[in-house]
């Protein structure tokens, strides 16, 4: 009986501790993530974000961390397409650095022939898949 009471007490303490920790984290503010995508014409590495993306990226220097991922729409990986995916990510990185973002905050990733967001068998799908994804992570400061 004594062990059962101890076990119930321990479980109750653990539950309250988890609840208090979740409340504490919510009060401090969890990191906020914002994702934007910029498409590229065939074989292009010129980073030209649309105006709505420019507006989002204007605050990028306030982000704690930025993930830049270059992608291609090819059906089969090749050295040429890996270089193209990297060049797209590097162009987005350069854009951010030119606007005051610390290069230490930017993580670059690239891959060809993978990570499709649209049907790659259509022209519109391939255009959507030829892209750079930029994820901005903000940590609230108190």
PDB file of N, CA and C in Angstrom, residues 4 6 8 13 16 18 20 22 25-26 42 52-53 55 60 76 90 99 109 114 116 129 131 134 136 138:
ATOM      1  N   UNK A   4       2.316   1.878  -3.389  1.00  0.00           N
ATOM      2  CA  UNK A   4       1.310   2.395  -4.319  1.00  0.00           C
ATOM      3  C   UNK A   4       1.096   3.884  -4.101  1.00  0.00           C
ATOM      4  N   UNK A   6       3.264   5.952  -2.801  1.00  0.00           N
ATOM      5  CA  UNK A   6       4.487   6.609  -3.247  1.00  0.00           C
ATOM      6  C   UNK A   6       4.520   6.730  -4.765  1.00  0.00           C
ATOM      7  N   UNK A   8       1.887   6.755  -6.827  1.00  0.00           N
ATOM      8  CA  UNK A   8       0.878   7.729  -7.236  1.00  0.00           C
ATOM      9  C   UNK A   8       1.387   9.151  -6.975  1.00  0.00           C
ATOM     10  N   UNK A  13       3.453  14.231  -9.076  1.00  0.00           N
ATOM     11  CA  UNK A  13       4.513  15.249  -9.081  1.00  0.00           C
ATOM     12  C   UNK A  13       5.094  15.404 -10.479  1.00  0.00           C
ATOM     13  N   UNK A  16       2.499  17.262 -12.673  1.00  0.00           N
ATOM     14  CA  UNK A  16       2.477  18.691 -12.347  1.00  0.00           C
ATOM     15  C   UNK A  16       3.742  19.380 -12.818  1.00  0.00           C
ATOM     16  N   UNK A  18       5.595  18.485 -15.421  1.00  0.00           N
ATOM     17  CA  UNK A  18       5.498  18.625 -16.883  1.00  0.00           C
ATOM     18  C   UNK A  18       4.559  19.753 -17.259  1.00  0.00           C
ATOM     19  N   UNK A  20       3.795  22.383 -15.412  1.00  0.00           N
ATOM     20  CA  UNK A  20       4.432  23.650 -15.043  1.00  0.00           C
ATOM     21  C   UNK A  20       5.510  24.012 -16.060  1.00  0.00           C
ATOM     22  N   UNK A  22       5.568  23.160 -19.254  1.00  0.00           N
ATOM     23  CA  UNK A  22       4.889  23.597 -20.483  1.00  0.00           C
ATOM     24  C   UNK A  22       4.349  25.010 -20.308  1.00  0.00           C
ATOM     25  N   UNK A  25       7.304  27.397 -20.470  1.00  0.00           N
ATOM     26  CA  UNK A  25       7.777  27.578 -21.852  1.00  0.00           C
ATOM     27  C   UNK A  25       6.838  28.471 -22.640  1.00  0.00           C
ATOM     28  N   UNK A  26       5.537  28.278 -22.460  1.00  0.00           N
ATOM     29  CA  UNK A  26       4.559  29.101 -23.170  1.00  0.00           C
ATOM     30  C   UNK A  26       4.665  30.549 -22.727  1.00  0.00           C
ATOM     31  N   UNK A  42      14.095  27.834 -65.332  1.00  0.00           N
ATOM     32  CA  UNK A  42      15.006  26.733 -65.676  1.00  0.00           C
ATOM     33  C   UNK A  42      16.461  27.199 -65.696  1.00  0.00           C
ATOM     34  N   UNK A  52       6.198  40.226 -51.748  1.00  0.00           N
ATOM     35  CA  UNK A  52       5.735  39.741 -50.443  1.00  0.00           C
ATOM     36  C   UNK A  52       6.846  39.024 -49.688  1.00  0.00           C
ATOM     37  N   UNK A  53       7.737  38.344 -50.408  1.00  0.00           N
ATOM     38  CA  UNK A  53       8.877  37.669 -49.781  1.00  0.00           C
ATOM     39  C   UNK A  53       9.921  38.705 -49.352  1.00  0.00           C
ATOM     40  N   UNK A  55       9.323  41.608 -48.270  1.00  0.00           N
ATOM     41  CA  UNK A  55       8.807  42.152 -47.007  1.00  0.00           C
ATOM     42  C   UNK A  55       9.137  41.235 -45.825  1.00  0.00           C
ATOM     43  N   UNK A  60      14.827  39.670 -41.574  1.00  0.00           N
ATOM     44  CA  UNK A  60      15.623  38.455 -41.399  1.00  0.00           C
ATOM     45  C   UNK A  60      16.801  38.640 -40.452  1.00  0.00           C
ATOM     46  N   UNK A  76      16.439  13.012 -61.974  1.00  0.00           N
ATOM     47  CA  UNK A  76      17.556  12.159 -61.588  1.00  0.00           C
ATOM     48  C   UNK A  76      18.718  13.036 -61.127  1.00  0.00           C
ATOM     49  N   UNK A  90      23.168  29.469 -52.407  1.00  0.00           N
ATOM     50  CA  UNK A  90      24.223  30.470 -52.183  1.00  0.00           C
ATOM     51  C   UNK A  90      23.766  31.868 -52.600  1.00  0.00           C
ATOM     52  N   UNK A  99      21.923  42.275 -46.976  1.00  0.00           N
ATOM     53  CA  UNK A  99      20.920  43.059 -46.246  1.00  0.00           C
ATOM     54  C   UNK A  99      21.139  43.033 -44.739  1.00  0.00           C
ATOM     55  N   UNK A 109      21.598  24.259 -47.209  1.00  0.00           N
ATOM     56  CA  UNK A 109      21.352  22.871 -47.568  1.00  0.00           C
ATOM     57  C   UNK A 109      20.945  22.874 -49.042  1.00  0.00           C
ATOM     58  N   UNK A 114      14.796  15.851 -55.691  1.00  0.00           N
ATOM     59  CA  UNK A 114      14.120  15.372 -54.479  1.00  0.00           C
ATOM     60  C   UNK A 114      13.357  16.509 -53.822  1.00  0.00           C
ATOM     61  N   UNK A 116      10.154  17.364 -53.691  1.00  0.00           N
ATOM     62  CA  UNK A 116       9.175  18.087 -54.516  1.00  0.00           C
ATOM     63  C   UNK A 116       7.996  18.550 -53.668  1.00  0.00           C
ATOM     64  N   UNK A 129       9.022  23.463 -58.023  1.00  0.00           N
ATOM     65  CA  UNK A 129      10.070  22.639 -57.423  1.00  0.00           C
ATOM     66  C   UNK A 129      11.472  23.214 -57.611  1.00  0.00           C
ATOM     67  N   UNK A 131      13.442  25.816 -56.680  1.00  0.00           N
ATOM     68  CA  UNK A 131      13.197  26.836 -55.668  1.00  0.00           C
ATOM     69  C   UNK A 131      14.277  26.867 -54.604  1.00  0.00           C
ATOM     70  N   UNK A 134      13.371  29.270 -47.555  1.00  0.00           N
ATOM     71  CA  UNK A 134      14.069  30.007 -46.506  1.00  0.00           C
ATOM     72  C   UNK A 134      13.199  29.953 -45.260  1.00  0.00           C
ATOM     73  N   UNK A 136      12.939  31.075 -41.434  1.00  0.00           N
ATOM     74  CA  UNK A 136      13.434  32.028 -40.453  1.00  0.00           C
ATOM     75  C   UNK A 136      12.953  31.589 -39.072  1.00  0.00           C
ATOM     76  N   UNK A 138      12.682  32.682 -35.214  1.00  0.00           N
ATOM     77  CA  UNK A 138      12.750  33.804 -34.286  1.00  0.00           C
ATOM     78  C   UNK A 138      12.541  33.283 -32.860  1.00  0.00           C
TER      79      UNK A 138
END
